[in-house]
XYZ file of C-alpha atoms in Angstrom:
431
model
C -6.091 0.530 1.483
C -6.258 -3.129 2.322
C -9.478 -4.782 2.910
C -8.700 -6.884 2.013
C -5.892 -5.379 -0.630
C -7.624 -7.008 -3.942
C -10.336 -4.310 -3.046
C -8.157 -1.588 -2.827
C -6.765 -2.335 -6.548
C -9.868 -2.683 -8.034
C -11.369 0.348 -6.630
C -8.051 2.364 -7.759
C -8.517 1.210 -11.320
C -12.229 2.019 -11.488
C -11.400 5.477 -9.583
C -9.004 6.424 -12.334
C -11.312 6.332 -14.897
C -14.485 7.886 -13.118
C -12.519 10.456 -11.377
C -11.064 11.802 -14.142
C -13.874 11.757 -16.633
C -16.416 13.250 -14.491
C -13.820 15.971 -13.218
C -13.020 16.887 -17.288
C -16.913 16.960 -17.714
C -17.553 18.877 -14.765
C -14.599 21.018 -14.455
C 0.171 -20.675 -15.014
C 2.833 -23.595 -14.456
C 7.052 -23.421 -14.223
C 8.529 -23.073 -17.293
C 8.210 -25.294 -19.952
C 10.492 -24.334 -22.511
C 12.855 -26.713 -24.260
C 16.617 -26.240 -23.433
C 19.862 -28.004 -24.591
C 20.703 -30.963 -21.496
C 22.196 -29.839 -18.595
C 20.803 -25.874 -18.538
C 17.747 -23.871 -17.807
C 14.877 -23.238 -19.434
C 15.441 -19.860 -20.748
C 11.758 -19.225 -20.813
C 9.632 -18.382 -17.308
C 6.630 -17.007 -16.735
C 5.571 -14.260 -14.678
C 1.770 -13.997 -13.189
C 1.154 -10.533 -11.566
C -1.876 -8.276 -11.385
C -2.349 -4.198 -11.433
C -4.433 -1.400 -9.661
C -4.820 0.209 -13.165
C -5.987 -1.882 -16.347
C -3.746 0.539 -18.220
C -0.615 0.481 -16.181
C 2.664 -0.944 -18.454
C 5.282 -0.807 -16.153
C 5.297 -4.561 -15.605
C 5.515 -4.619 -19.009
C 8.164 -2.263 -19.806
C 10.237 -3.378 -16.757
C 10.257 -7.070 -18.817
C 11.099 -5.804 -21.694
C 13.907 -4.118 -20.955
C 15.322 -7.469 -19.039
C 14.633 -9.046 -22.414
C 16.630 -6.490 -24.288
C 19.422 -6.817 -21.200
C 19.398 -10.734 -21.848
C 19.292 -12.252 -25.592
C 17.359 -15.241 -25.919
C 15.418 -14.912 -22.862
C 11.330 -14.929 -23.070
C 9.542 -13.600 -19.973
C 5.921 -14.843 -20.540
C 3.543 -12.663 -18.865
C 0.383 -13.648 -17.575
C -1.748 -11.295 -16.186
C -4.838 -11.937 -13.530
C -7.735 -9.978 -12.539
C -6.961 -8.227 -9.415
C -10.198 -9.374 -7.416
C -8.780 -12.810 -7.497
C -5.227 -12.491 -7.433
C -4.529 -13.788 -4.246
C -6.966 -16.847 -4.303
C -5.685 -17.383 -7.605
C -2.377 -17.485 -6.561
C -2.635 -19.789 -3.388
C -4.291 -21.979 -5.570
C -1.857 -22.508 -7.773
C 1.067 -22.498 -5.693
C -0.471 -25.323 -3.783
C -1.508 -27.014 -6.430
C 1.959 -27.126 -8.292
C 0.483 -24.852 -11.269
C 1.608 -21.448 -10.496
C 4.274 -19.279 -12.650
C 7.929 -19.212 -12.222
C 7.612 -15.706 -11.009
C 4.612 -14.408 -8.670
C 3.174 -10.984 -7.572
C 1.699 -11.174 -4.116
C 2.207 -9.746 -0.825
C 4.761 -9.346 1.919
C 4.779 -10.275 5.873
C 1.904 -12.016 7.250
C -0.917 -9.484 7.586
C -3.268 -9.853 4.602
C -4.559 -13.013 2.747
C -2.096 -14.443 -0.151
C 0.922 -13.017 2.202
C 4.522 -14.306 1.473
C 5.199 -15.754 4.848
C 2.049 -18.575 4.579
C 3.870 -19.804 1.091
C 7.187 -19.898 2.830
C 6.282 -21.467 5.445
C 4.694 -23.982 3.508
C 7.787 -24.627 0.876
C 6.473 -23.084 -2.010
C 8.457 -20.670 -2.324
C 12.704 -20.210 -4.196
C 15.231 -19.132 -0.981
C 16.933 -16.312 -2.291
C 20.286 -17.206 -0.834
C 22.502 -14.570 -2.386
C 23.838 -11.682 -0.349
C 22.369 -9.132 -3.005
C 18.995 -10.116 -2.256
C 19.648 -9.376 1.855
C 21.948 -6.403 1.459
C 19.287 -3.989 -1.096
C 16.422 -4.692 1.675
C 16.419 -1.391 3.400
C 16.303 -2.608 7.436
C 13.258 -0.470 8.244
C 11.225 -3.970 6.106
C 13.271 -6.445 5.620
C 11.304 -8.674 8.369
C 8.293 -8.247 5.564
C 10.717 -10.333 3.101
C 12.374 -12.890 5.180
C 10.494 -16.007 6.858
C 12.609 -17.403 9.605
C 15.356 -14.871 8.845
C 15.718 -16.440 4.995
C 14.998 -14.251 2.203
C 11.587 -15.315 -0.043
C 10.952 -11.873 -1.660
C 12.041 -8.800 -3.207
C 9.629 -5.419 -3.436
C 8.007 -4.354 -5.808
C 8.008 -0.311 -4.679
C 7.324 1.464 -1.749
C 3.710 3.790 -1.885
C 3.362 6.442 0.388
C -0.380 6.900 2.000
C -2.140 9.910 2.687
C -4.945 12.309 1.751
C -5.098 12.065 -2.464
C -5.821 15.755 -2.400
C -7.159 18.068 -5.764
C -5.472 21.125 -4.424
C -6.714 23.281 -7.210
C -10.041 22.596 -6.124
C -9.913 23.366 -2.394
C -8.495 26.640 -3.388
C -11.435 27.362 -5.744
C -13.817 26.891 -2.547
C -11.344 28.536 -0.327
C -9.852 25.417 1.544
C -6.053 25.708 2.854
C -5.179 22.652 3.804
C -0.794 21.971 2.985
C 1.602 19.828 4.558
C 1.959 21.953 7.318
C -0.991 21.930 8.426
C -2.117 20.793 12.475
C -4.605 18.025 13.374
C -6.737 21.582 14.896
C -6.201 23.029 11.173
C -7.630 20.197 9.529
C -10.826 20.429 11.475
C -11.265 23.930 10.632
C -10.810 23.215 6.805
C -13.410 20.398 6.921
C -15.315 22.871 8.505
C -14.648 25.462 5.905
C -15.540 23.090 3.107
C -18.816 21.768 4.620
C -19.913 25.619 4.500
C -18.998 25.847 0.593
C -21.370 22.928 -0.059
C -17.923 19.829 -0.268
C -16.508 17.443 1.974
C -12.822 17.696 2.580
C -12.523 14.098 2.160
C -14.798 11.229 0.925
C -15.182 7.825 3.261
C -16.183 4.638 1.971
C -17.533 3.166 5.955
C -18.693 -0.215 4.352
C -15.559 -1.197 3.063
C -13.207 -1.628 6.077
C -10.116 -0.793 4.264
C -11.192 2.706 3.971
C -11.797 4.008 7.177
C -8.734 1.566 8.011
C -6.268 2.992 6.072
C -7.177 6.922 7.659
C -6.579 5.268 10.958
C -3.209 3.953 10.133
C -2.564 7.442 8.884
C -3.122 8.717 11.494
C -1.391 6.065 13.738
C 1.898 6.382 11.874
C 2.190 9.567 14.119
C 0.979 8.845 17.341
C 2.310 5.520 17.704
C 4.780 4.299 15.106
C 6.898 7.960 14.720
C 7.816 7.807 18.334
C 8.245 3.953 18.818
C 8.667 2.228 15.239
C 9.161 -0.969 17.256
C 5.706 -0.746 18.651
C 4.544 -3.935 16.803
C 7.082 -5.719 17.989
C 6.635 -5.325 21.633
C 2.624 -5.963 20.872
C 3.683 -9.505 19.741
C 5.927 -9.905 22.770
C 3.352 -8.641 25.092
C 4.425 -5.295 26.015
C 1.995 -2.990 24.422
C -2.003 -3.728 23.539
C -4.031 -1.779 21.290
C -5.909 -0.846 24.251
C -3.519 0.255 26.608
C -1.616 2.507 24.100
C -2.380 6.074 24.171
C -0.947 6.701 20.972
C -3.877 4.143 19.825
C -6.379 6.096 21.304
C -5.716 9.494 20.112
C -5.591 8.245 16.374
C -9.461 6.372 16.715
C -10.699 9.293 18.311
C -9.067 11.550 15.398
C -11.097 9.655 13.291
C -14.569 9.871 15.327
C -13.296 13.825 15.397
C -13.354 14.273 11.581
C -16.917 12.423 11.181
C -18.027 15.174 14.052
C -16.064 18.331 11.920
C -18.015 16.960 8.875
C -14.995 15.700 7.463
C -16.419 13.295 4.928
C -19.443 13.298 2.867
C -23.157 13.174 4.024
C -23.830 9.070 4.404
C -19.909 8.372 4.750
C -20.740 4.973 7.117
C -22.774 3.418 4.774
C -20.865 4.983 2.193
C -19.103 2.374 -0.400
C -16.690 2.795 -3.060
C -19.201 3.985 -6.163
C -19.589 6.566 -3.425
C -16.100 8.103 -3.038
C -16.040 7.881 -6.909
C -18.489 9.935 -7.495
C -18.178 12.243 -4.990
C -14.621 13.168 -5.810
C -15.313 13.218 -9.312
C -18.453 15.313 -9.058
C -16.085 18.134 -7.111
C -18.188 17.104 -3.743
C -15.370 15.882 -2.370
C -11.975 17.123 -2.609
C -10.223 13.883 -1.993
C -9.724 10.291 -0.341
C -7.252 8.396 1.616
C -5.327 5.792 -0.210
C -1.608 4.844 -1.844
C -0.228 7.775 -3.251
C 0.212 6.155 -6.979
C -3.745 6.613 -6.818
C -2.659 10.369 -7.472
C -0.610 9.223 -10.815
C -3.812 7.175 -12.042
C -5.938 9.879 -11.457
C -3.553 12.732 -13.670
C -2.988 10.154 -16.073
C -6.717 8.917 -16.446
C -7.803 12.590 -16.626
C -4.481 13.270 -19.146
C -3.194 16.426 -16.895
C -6.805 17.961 -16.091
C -6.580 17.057 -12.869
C -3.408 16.469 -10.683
C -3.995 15.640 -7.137
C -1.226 15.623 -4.630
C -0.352 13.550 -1.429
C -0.815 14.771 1.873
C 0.361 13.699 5.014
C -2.076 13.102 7.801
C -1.838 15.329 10.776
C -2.512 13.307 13.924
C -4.300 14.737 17.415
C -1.765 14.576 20.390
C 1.686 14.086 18.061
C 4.329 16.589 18.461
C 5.604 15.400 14.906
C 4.001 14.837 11.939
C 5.233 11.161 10.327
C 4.338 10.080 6.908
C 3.484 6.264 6.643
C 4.665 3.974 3.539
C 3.474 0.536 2.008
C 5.962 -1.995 0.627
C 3.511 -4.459 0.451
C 3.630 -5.423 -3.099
C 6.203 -8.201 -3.539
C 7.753 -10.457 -6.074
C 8.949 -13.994 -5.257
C 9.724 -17.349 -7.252
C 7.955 -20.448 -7.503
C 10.156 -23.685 -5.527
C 9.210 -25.642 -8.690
C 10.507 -23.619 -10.604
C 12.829 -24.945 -13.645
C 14.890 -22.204 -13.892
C 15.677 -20.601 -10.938
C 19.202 -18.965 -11.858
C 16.520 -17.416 -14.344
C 14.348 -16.406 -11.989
C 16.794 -14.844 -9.571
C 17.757 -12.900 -12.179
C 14.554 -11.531 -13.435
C 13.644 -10.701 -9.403
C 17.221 -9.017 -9.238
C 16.734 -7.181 -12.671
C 13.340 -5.654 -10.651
C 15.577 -4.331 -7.325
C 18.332 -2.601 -9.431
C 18.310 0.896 -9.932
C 17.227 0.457 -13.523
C 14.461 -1.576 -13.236
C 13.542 -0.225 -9.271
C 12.877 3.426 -11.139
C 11.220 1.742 -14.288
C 8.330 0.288 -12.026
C 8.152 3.497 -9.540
C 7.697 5.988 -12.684
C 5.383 3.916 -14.350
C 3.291 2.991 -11.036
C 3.396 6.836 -9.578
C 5.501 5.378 -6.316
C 8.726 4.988 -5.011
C 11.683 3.032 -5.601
C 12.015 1.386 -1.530
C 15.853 2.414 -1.782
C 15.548 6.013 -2.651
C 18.854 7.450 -2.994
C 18.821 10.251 -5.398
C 15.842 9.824 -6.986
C 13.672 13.033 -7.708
C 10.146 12.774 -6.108
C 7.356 13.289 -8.721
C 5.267 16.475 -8.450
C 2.210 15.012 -6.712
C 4.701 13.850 -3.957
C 6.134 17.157 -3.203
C 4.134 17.706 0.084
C 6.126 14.768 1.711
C 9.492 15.313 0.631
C 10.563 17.072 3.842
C 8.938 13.841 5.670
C 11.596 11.867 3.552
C 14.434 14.295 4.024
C 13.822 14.302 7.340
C 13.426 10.560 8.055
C 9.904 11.274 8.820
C 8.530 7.978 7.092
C 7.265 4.729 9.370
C 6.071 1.443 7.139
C 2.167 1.263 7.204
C 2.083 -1.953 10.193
C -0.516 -3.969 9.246
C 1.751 -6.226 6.850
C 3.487 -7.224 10.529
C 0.385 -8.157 12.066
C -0.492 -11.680 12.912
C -3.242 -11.770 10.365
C -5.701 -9.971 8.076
C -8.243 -10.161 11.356
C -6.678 -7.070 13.287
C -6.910 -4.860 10.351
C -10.760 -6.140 9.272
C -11.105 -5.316 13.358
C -10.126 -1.817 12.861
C -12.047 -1.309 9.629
C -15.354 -2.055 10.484
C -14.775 -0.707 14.415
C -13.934 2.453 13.221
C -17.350 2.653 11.384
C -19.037 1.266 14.160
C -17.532 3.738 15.845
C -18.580 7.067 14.225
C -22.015 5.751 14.194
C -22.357 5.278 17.880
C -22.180 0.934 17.854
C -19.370 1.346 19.530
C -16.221 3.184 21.912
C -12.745 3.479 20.263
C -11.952 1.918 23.495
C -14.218 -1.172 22.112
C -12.803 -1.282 18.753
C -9.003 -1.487 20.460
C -10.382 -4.628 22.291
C -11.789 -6.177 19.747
C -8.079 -5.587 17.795
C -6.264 -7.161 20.719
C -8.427 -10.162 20.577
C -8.036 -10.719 16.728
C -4.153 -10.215 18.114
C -4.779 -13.664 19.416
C -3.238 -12.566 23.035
């Protein structure tokens, strides 16, 4: 979910923990290292931040690049996730920041990769590797003026975290087969036993923002995956696509089924928390690695799995992905054959299925790898080519998708039209 994102992370970490125990009870500057005259620094540091206080992959991935590479130090410095991306726009512009940086791709969300570009602050990553692993469906998410700034991190499905178990104790059948119709009668089926199908944080844009993406993965980005393009050349609006239309009104649909929980729009995080760790809620919309936190937080009591989104009015059923997360290096850098390295180390194979096992996603080239459990709902959607990239990274700015948020909610209380909200996302367009 991206609120802004730093929201997202933190409520993922705290969800981890609450989830899972109340489901068990109730059921930084360039380097600086010396180095002989005439060669790098063989010691960088790397700032980054995590959803989960207790994730390691960063750590792990590091460490094995140490092991690959004697006498290199990776010095890791880890910030809070609330700040991340002030903290890092601060110190990029002020000449402080690491050698390495976590932040995020495209253009759509605050600390994005394409402002630092822009702006020089950023190491061109000139070397064909670097262009050729960038899988075409977002390699416009890594590249400012059609120059490489960024590698990513992993790519995270989104859908409907989903404690199967428990919807079959209260008789829910909800599967990734299931129609937009289906879904209604399940919510339906679940308000009867007492549960919401799904919990809805309304105050925090980002939640009833990602469910609309969800659902707009299908209706508009499935048949036309170019669809943001011809918005910025002035083809398409938000308000004159159908495909736009259907997905709002999906959402106002839901809130009428009694889809979420009683209070959902002025619902907050703490909300979802403890509804779906309570059992009053049998799950949420977010990344899938939120599904990995959750089994690892509740160690294997509880093991939720991702669901695709049915949409109303799409003949197919599309799942969307984030490959938001990115990794770039610092223009001031002193080492940057160093750095290149490190950021190359993170897109091989080895290091690509080090992150996505430790962070419960996916490596963004998939090849062979085997999809964990939680993800086996989707795996005909990736067979199939069924997968879209979430759009709001592509977006002019973290406006249209803080238009959506809070319209939707203004929506299912009556404020205002889905045709309203659409408006409001075209003006926030800018065009």
């Amino acid at each position: 979910m991206s609120l802004n994102p730093t929201n997202r992370r933190r409520w993922l970490s705290a969800a981890a923990t609450a989830i899972a125990a109340s489901v068990v009870l109730t059921g930084c500057g360039g380097s600086d290292a010396s180095a002989p005259s005439g060669s790098e620094p063989q010691t960088i540091k790397f700032s980054y931040s995590t959803s989960n206080p207790t994730d390691t992959f960063i750590q792990d991935t590091v460490a094995a690049f140490e092991k690959e590479n004697a006498g290199v130090k990776v010095e890791l410095v880890k910030l809070p996730a609330e700040t991340q991306p002030q903290t890092t726009t601060t110190q990029l512009q002020g000449g402080s920041a690491a050698d390495v940086i976590s932040m995020y791709s495209g253009q759509g969300q605050v600390g994005s990769m394409n402002g630092f570009a822009k702006a020089g602050l950023l190491l061109e990553l000139k070397e064909p590797e670097f262009s050729q692993t960038l899988p075409k469906s977002i390699e416009k998410l890594y590249k400012y003026e059609d120059k490489v700034y960024a590698v990513p991190l992993s790519s995270m499905p989104a859908g409907l975290i989903f404690n199967q178990a428990k919807a079959e104790e209260v008789g829910v059948k909800l599967d990734s087969s299931s129609t937009f119709d289906d879904l209604l009668k399940q919510c339906t089926v679940a308000k009867d036993k007492g549960v919401s199908l799904a919990a809805l944080a309304g105050t925090v844009p980002a939640n009833p923002g990602i469910l609309a993406l969800t659902l707009a993965t299908s209706s508009v980005y499935g048949p036309n995956p170019e669809w943001n393009a011809d918005r910025a050349a002035g083809k398409a609006t938000f308000a004159g696509e159908e495909g736009w239309q259907e997905a709002l009104d999906g959402v106002k649909k839901m809130y009428d089924a009694g889809c979420f929980q009683d209070g959902a729009a002025g619902a907050g995080f703490d909300a979802i928390i403890g509804a779906v760790g309570q059992g009053k809620s049998l799950g949420f919309f977010a990344p899938g690695g939120a599904a990995k936190s959750i089994a690892d937080g509740s160690k294997g009591a509880v093991t939720p799995v991702v669901l695709p989104v049915p949409a109303p009015g799409a003949s197919e059923k599309y799942l969307g992905t984030s490959a938001e997360m990115a990794l770039a290096g610092n223009a001031k850098t002193k080492s940057p054959t160093l750095v290149k390295k490190l950021l190359k180390f993170f897109t091989d194979k080895e290091g690509a299925e080090m992150v996505a096992k430790g962070q419960g996603t996916l490596p963004v080239n998939l090849g062979d790898y085997q999809l964990p459990a939680s993800y086996a709902p989707i795996a005909d959607l990736y067979k199939n080519d069924k997968v879209r990239p979430l759009p709001q990274t592509d977006w002019p700015s973290a406006k249209v998708y803080d238009s959506l948020g809070k319209g939707i909610t203004a929506m299912i209380t009556g404020q205002k039209t889905s045709a309203d909200v659409l408006k409001d996302m075209d003006t926030a367009w800018g065009n």
